[in-house]
mmCIF file with all atom_site columns, C-alpha atoms in Angstrom:
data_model
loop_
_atom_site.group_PDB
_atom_site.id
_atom_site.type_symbol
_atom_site.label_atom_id
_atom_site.label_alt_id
_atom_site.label_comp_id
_atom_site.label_asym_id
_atom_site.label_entity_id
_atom_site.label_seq_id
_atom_site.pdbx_PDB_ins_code
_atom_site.Cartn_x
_atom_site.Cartn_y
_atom_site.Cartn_z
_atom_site.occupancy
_atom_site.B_iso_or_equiv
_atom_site.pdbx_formal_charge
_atom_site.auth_seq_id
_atom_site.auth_comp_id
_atom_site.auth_asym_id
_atom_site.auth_atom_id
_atom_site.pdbx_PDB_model_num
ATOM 1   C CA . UNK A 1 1   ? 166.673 154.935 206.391 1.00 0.00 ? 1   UNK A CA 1
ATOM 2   C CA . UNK A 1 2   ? 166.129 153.276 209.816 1.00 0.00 ? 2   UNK A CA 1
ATOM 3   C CA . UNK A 1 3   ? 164.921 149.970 209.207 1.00 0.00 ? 3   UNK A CA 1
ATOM 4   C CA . UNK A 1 4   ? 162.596 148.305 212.315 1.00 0.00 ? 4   UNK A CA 1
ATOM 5   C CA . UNK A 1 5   ? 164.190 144.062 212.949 1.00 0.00 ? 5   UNK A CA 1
ATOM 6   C CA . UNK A 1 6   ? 160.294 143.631 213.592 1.00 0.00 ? 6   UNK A CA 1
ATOM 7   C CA . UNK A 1 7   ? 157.377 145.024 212.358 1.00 0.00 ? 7   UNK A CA 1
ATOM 8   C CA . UNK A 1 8   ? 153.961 144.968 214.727 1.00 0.00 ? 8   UNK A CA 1
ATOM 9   C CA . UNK A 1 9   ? 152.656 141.320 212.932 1.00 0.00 ? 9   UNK A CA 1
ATOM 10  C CA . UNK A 1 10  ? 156.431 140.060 213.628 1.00 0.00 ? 10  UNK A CA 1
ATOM 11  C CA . UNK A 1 11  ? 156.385 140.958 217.341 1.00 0.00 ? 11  UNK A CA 1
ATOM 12  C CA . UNK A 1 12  ? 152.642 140.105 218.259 1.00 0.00 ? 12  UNK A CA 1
ATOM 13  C CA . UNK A 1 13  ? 153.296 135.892 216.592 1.00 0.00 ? 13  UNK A CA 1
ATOM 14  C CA . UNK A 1 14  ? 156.771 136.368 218.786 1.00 0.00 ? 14  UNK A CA 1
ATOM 15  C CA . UNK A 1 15  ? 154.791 136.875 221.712 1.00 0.00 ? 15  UNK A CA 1
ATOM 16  C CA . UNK A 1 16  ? 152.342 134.112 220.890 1.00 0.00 ? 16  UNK A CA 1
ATOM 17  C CA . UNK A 1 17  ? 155.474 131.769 220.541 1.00 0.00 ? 17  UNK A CA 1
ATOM 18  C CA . UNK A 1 18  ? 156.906 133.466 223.621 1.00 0.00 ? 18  UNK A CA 1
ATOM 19  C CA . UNK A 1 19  ? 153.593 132.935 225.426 1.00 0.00 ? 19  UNK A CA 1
ATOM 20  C CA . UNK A 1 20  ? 153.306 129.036 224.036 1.00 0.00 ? 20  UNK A CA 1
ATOM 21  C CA . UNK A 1 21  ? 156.576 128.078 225.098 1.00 0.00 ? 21  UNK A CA 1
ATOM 22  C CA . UNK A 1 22  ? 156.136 129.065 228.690 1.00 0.00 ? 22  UNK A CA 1
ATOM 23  C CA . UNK A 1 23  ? 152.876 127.051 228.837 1.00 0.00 ? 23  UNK A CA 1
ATOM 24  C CA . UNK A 1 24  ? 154.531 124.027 227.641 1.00 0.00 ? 24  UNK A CA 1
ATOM 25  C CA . UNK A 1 25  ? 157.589 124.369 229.874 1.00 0.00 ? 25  UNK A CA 1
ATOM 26  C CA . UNK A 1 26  ? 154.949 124.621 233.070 1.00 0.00 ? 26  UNK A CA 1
ATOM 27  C CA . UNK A 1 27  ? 153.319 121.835 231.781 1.00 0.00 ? 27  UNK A CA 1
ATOM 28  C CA . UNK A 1 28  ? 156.398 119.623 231.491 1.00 0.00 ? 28  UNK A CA 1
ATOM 29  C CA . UNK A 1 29  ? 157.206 120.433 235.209 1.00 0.00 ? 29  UNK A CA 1
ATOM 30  C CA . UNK A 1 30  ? 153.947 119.851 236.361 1.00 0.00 ? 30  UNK A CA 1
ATOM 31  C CA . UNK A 1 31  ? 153.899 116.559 234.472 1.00 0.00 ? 31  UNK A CA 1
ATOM 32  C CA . UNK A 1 32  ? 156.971 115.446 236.008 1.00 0.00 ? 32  UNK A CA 1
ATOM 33  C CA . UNK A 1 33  ? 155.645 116.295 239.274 1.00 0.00 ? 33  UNK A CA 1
ATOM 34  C CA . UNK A 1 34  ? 152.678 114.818 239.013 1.00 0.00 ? 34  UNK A CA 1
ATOM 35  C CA . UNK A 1 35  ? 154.498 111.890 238.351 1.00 0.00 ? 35  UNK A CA 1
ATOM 36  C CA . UNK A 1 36  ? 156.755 111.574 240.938 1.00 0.00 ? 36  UNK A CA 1
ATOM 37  C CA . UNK A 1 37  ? 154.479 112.543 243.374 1.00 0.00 ? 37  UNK A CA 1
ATOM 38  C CA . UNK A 1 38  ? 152.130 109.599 242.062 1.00 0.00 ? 38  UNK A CA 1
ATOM 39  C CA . UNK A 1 39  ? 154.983 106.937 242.070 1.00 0.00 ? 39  UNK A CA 1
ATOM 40  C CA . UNK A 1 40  ? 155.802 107.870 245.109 1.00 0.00 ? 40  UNK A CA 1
ATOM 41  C CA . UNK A 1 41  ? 151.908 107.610 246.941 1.00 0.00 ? 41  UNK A CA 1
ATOM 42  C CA . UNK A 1 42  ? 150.594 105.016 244.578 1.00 0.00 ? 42  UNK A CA 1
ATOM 43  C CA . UNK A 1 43  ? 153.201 102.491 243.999 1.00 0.00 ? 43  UNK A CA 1
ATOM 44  C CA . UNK A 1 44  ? 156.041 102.609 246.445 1.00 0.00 ? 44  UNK A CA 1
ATOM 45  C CA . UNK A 1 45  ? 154.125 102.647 249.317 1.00 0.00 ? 45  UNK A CA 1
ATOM 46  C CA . UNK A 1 46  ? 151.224 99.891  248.355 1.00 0.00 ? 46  UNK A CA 1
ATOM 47  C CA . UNK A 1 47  ? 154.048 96.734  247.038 1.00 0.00 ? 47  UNK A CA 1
ATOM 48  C CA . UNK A 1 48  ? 154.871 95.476  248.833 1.00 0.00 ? 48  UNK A CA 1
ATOM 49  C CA . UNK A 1 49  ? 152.460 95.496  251.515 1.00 0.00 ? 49  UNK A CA 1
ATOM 50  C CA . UNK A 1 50  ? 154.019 95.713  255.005 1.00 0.00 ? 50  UNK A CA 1
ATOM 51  C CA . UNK A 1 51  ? 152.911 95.185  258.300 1.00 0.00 ? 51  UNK A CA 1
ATOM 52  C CA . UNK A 1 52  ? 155.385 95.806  261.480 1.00 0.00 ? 52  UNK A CA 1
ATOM 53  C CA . UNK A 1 53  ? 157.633 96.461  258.971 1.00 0.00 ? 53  UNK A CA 1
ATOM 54  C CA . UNK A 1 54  ? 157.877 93.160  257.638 1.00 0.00 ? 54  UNK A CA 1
ATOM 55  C CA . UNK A 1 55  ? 157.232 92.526  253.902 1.00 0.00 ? 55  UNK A CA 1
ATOM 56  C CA . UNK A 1 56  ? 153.270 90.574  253.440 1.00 0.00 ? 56  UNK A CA 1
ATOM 57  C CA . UNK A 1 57  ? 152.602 89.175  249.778 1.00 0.00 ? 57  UNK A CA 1
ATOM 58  C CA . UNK A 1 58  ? 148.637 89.749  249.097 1.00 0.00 ? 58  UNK A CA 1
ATOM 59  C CA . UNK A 1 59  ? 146.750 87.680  246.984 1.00 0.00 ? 59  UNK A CA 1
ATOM 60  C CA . UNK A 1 60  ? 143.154 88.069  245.525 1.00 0.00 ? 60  UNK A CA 1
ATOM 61  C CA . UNK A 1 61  ? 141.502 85.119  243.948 1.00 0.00 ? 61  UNK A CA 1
ATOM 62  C CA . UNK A 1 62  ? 137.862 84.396  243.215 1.00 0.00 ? 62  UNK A CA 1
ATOM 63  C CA . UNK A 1 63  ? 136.157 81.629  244.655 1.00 0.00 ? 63  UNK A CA 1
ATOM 64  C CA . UNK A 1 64  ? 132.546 80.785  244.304 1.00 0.00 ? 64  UNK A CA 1
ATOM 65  C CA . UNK A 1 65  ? 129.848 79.257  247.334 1.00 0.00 ? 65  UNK A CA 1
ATOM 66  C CA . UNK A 1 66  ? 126.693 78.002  246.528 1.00 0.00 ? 66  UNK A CA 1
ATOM 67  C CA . UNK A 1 67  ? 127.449 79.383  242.485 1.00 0.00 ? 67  UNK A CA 1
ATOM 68  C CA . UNK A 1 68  ? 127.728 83.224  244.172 1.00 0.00 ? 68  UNK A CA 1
ATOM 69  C CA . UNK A 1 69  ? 131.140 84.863  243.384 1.00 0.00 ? 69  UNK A CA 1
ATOM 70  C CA . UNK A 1 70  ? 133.256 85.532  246.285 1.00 0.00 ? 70  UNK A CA 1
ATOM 71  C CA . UNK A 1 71  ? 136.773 87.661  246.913 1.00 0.00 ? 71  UNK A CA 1
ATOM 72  C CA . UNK A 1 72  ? 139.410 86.275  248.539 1.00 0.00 ? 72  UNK A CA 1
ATOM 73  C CA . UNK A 1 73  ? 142.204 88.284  249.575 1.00 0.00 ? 73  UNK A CA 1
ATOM 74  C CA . UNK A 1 74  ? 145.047 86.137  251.322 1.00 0.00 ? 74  UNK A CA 1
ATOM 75  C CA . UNK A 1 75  ? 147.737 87.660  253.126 1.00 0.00 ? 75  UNK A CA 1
ATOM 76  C CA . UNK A 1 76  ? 151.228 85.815  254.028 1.00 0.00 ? 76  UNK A CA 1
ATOM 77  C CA . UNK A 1 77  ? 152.294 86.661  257.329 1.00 0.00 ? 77  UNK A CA 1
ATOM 78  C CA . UNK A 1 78  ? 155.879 83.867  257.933 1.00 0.00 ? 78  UNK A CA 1
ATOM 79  C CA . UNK A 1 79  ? 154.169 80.108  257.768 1.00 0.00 ? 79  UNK A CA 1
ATOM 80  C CA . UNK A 1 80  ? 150.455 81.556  258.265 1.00 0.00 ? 80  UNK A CA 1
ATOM 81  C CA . UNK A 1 81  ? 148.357 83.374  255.381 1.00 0.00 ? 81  UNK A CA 1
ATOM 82  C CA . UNK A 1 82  ? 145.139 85.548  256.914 1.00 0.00 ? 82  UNK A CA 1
ATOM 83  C CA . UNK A 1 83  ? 142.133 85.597  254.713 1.00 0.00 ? 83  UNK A CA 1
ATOM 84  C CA . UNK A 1 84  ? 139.771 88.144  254.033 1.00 0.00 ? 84  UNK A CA 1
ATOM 85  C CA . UNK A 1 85  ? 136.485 86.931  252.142 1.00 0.00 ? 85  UNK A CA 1
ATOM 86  C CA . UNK A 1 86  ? 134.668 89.568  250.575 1.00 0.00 ? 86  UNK A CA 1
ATOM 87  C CA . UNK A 1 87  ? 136.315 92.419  252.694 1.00 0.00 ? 87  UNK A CA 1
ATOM 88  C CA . UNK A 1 88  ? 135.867 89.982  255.978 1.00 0.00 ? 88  UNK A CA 1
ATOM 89  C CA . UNK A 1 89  ? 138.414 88.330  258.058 1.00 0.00 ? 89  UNK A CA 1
ATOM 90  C CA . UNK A 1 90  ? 137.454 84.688  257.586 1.00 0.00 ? 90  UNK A CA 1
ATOM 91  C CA . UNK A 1 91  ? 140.375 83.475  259.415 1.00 0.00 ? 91  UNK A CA 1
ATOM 92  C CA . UNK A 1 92  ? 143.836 81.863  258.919 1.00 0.00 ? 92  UNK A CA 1
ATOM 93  C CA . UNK A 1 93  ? 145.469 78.506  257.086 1.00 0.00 ? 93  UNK A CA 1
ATOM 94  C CA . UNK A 1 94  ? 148.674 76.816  257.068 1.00 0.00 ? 94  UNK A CA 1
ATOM 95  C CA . UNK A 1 95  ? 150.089 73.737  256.027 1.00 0.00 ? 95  UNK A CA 1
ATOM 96  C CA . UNK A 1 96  ? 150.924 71.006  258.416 1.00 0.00 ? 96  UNK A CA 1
ATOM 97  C CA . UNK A 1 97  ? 154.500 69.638  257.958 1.00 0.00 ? 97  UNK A CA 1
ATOM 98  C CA . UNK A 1 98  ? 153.428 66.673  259.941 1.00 0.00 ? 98  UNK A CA 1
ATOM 99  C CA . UNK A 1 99  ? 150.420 65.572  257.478 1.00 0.00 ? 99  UNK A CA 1
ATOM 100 C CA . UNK A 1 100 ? 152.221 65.617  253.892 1.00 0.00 ? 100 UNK A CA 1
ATOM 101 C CA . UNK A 1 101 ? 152.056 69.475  254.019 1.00 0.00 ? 101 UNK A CA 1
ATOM 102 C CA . UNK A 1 102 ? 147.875 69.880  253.920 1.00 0.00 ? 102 UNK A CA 1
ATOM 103 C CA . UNK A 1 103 ? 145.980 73.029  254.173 1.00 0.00 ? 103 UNK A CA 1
ATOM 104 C CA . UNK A 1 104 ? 145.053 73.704  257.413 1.00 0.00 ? 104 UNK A CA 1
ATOM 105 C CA . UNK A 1 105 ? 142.025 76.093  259.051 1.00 0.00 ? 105 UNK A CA 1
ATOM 106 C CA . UNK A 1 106 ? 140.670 76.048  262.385 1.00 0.00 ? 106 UNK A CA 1
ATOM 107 C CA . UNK A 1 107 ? 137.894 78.985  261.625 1.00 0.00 ? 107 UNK A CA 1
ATOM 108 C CA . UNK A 1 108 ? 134.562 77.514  260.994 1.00 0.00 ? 108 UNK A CA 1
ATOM 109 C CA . UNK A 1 109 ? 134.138 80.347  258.226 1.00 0.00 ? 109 UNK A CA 1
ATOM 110 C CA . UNK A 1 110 ? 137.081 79.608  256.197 1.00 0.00 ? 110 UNK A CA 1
ATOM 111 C CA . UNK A 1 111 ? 137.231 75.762  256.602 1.00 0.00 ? 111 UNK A CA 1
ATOM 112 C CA . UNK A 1 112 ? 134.653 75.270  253.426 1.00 0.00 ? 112 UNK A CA 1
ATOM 113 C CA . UNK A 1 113 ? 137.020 77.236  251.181 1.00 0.00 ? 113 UNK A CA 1
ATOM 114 C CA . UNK A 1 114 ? 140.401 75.930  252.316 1.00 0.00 ? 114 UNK A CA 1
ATOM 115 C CA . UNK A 1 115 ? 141.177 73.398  249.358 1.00 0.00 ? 115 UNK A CA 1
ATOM 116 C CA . UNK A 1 116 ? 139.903 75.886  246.591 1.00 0.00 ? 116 UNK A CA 1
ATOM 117 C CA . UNK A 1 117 ? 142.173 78.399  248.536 1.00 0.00 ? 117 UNK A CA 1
ATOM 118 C CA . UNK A 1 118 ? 145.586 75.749  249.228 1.00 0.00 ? 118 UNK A CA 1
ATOM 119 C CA . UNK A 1 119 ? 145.188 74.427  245.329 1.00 0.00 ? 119 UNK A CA 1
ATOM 120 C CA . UNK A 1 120 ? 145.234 78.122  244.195 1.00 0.00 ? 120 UNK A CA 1
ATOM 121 C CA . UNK A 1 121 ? 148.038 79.228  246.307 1.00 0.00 ? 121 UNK A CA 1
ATOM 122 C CA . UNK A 1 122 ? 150.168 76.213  244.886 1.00 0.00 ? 122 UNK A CA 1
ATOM 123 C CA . UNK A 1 123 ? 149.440 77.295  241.378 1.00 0.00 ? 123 UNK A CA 1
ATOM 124 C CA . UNK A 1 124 ? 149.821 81.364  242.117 1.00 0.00 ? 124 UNK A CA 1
ATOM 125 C CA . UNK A 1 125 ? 153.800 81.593  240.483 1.00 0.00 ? 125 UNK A CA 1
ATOM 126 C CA . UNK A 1 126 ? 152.411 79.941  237.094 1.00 0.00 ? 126 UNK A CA 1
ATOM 127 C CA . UNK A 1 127 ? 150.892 82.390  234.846 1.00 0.00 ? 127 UNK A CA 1
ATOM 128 C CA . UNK A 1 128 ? 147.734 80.885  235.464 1.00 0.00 ? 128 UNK A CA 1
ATOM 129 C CA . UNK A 1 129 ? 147.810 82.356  238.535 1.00 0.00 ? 129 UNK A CA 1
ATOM 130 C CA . UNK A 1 130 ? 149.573 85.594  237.850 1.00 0.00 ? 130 UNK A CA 1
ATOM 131 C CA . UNK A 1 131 ? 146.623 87.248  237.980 1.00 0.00 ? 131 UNK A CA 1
ATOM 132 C CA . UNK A 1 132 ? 145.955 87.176  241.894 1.00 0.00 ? 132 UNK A CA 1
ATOM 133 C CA . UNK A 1 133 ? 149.602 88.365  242.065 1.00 0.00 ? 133 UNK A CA 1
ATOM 134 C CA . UNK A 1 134 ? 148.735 91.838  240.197 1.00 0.00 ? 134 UNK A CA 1
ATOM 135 C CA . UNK A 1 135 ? 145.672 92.210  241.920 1.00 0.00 ? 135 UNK A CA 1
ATOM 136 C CA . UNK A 1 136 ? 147.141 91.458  245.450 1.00 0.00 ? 136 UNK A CA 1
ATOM 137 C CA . UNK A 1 137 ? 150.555 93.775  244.694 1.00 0.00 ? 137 UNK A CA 1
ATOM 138 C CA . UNK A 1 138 ? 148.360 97.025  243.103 1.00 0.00 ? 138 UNK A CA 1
ATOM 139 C CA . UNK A 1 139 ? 145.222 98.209  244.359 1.00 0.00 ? 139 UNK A CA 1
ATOM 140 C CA . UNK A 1 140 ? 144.493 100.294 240.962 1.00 0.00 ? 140 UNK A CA 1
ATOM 141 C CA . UNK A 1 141 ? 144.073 97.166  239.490 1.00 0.00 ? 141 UNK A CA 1
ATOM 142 C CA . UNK A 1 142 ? 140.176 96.094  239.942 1.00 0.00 ? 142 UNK A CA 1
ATOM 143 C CA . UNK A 1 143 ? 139.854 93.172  237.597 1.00 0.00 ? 143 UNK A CA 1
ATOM 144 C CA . UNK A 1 144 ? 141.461 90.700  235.808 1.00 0.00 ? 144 UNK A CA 1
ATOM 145 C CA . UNK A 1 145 ? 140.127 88.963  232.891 1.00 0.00 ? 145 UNK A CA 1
ATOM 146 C CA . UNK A 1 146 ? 141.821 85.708  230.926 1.00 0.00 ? 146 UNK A CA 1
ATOM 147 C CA . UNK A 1 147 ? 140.966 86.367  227.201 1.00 0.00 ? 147 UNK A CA 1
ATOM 148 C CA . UNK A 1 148 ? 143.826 83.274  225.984 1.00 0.00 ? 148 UNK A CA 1
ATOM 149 C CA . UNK A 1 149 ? 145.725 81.409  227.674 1.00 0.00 ? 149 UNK A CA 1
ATOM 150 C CA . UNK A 1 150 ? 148.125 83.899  226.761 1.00 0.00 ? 150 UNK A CA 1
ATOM 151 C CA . UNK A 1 151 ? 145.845 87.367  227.141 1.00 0.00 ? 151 UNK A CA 1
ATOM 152 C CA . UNK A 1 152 ? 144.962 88.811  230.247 1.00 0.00 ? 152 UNK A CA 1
ATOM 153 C CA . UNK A 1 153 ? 143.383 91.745  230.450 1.00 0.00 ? 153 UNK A CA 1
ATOM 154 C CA . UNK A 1 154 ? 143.917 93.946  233.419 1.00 0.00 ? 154 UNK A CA 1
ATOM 155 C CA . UNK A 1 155 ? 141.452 96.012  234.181 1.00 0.00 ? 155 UNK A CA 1
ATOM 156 C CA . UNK A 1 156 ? 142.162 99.605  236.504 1.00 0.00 ? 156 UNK A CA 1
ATOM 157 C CA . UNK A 1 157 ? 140.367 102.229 238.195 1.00 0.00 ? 157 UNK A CA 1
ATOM 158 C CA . UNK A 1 158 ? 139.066 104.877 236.423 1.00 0.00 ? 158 UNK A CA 1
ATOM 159 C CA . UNK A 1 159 ? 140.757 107.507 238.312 1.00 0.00 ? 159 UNK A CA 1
ATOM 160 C CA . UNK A 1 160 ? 144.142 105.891 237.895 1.00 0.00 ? 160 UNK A CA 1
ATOM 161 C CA . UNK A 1 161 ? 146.412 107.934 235.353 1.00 0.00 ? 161 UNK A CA 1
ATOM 162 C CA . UNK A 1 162 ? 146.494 105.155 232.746 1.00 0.00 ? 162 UNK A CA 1
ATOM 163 C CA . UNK A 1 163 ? 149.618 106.012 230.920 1.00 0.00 ? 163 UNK A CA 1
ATOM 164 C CA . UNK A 1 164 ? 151.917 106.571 234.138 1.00 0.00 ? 164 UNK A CA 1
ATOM 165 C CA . UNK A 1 165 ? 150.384 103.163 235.363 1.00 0.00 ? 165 UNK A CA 1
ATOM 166 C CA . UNK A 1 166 ? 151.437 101.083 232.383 1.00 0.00 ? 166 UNK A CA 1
ATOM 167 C CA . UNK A 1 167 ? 154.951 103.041 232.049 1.00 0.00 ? 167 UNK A CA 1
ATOM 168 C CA . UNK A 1 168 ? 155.048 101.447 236.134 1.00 0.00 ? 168 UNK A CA 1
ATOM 169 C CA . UNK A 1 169 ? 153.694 98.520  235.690 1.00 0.00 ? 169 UNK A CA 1
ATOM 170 C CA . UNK A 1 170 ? 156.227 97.778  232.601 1.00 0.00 ? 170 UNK A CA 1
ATOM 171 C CA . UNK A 1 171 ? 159.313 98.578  234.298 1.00 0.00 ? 171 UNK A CA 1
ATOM 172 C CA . UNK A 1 172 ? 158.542 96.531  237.279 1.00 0.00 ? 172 UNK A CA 1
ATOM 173 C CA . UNK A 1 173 ? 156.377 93.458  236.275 1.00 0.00 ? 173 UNK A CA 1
ATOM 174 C CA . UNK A 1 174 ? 159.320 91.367  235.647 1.00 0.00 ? 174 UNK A CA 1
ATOM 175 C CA . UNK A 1 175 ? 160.310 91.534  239.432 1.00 0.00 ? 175 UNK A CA 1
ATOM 176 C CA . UNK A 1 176 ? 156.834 89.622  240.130 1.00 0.00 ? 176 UNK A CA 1
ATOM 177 C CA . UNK A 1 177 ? 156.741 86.992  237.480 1.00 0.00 ? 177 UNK A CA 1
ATOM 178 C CA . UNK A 1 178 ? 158.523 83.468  238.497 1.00 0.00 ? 178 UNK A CA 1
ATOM 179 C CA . UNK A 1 179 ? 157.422 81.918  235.083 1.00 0.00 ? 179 UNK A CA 1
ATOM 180 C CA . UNK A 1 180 ? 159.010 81.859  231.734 1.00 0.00 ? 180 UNK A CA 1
ATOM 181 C CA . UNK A 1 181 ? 155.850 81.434  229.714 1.00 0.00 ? 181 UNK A CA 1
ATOM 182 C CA . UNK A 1 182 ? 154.757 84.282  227.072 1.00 0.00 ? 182 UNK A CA 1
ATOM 183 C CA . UNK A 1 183 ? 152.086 86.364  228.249 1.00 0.00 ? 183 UNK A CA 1
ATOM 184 C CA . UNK A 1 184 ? 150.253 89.746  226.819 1.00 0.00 ? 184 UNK A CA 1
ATOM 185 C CA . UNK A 1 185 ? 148.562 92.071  229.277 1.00 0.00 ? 185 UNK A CA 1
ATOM 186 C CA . UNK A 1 186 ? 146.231 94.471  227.869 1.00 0.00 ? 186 UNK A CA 1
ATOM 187 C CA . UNK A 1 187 ? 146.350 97.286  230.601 1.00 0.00 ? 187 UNK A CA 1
ATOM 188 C CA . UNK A 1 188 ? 142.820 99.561  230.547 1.00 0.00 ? 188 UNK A CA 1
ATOM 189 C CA . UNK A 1 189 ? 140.281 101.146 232.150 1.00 0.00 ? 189 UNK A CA 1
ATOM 190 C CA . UNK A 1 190 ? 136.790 99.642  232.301 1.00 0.00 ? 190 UNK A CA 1
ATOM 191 C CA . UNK A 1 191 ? 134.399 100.359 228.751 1.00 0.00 ? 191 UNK A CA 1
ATOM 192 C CA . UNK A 1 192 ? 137.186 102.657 227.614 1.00 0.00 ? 192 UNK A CA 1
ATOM 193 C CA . UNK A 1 193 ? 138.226 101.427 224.252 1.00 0.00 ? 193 UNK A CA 1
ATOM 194 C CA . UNK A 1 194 ? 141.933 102.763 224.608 1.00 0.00 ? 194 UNK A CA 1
ATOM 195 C CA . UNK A 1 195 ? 145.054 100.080 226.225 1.00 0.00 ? 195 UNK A CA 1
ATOM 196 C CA . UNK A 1 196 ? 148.260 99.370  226.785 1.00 0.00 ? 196 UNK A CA 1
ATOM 197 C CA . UNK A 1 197 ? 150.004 96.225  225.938 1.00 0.00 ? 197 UNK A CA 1
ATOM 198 C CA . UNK A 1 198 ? 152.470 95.222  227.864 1.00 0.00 ? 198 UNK A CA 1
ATOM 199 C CA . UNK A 1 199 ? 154.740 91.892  227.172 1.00 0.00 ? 199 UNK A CA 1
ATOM 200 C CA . UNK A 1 200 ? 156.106 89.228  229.416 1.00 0.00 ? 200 UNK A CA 1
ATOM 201 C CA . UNK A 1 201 ? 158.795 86.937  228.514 1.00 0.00 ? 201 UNK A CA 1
#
């Protein structure tokens, strides 16, 4: 008697297999696409910034006039940082070697903010002022929130892939601290409940 290797049950759950193993092979090359392809446009290209094809750090730091909340974003350009103040060009500061190395601002528009600005940029490679560094470097990253002095909860745009973000952000965040004291940052997406914590030193 010829016996069948598979009976008609056997061959339909091999196709199902069959079937579910093909999905999950397109989806593992469409992951890995999708993830080159969005290190490539979203990271790579964005830190750091460059203009004339020289490097620029950016900085964004929040200021406050007349007890309203303000954006500064502060660009270094050789001896000179530009700064943008809520999205406008407010003008440009130095410090003068030739008056014990003060903040300096000829723009009428910047000139009530230079001190808050100069103080901030002294203090931006402490962890206190890590935060304007991530904000300044990635442009996913809309908010920044101290929770401890040792917490500091980074906030991202909804449409930013959260998971390839962090795996990013983890790999390369050591290349943009200059401290050595411990910090947590809890990587998520505004009132979602899910993060990523990622640890510093």
């Amino acid at each position: 008697m010829k016996h069948k290797f598979f009976d008609r049950s056997n061959e339909q759950a091999c196709r199902i297999i069959f079937a579910g193993a093909i999905a999950i092979a397109v989806a593992s090359i469409y992951l890995v696409y999708r993830r080159r392809k969005y290190r490539k446009k979203d990271f790579v290209s964005t830190s750091p910034f460059y203009e004339d094809g020289h490097p620029m750090e950016r900085y964004i730091f929040s200021l406050t006039n007349d007890n309203q909340p303000i954006q500064a974003m502060v660009e270094q350009g050789g001896d000179c940082y530009a700064v943008h103040l809520d999205g406008k060009y407010a003008g440009s500061l130095w410090q003068d070697e030739e008056n014990s190395l003060q903040w300096i601002a000829q723009d009428e528009a910047l000139k009530p903010f230079v001190s808050d600005i100069g103080k901030k940029l002294s203090n931006v490679y402490s962890r206190d002022g890590f935060s304007a560094i991530l904000m300044g470097t990635y442009p996913e990253v809309v908010a920044t929130d101290w929770k401890s002095s040792e917490t500091l909860e980074v906030i991202v745009e909804q449409e930013t892939d959260l998971e390839i973000f962090a795996t990013f952000l983890k790999d390369e965040v050591m290349n943009l601290v200059s401290f050595d004291d411990h910090l947590d940052l809890i990587v998520k997406k505004a009132h979602d409940a899910y993060f990523v914590i990622i640890t510093v030193n």
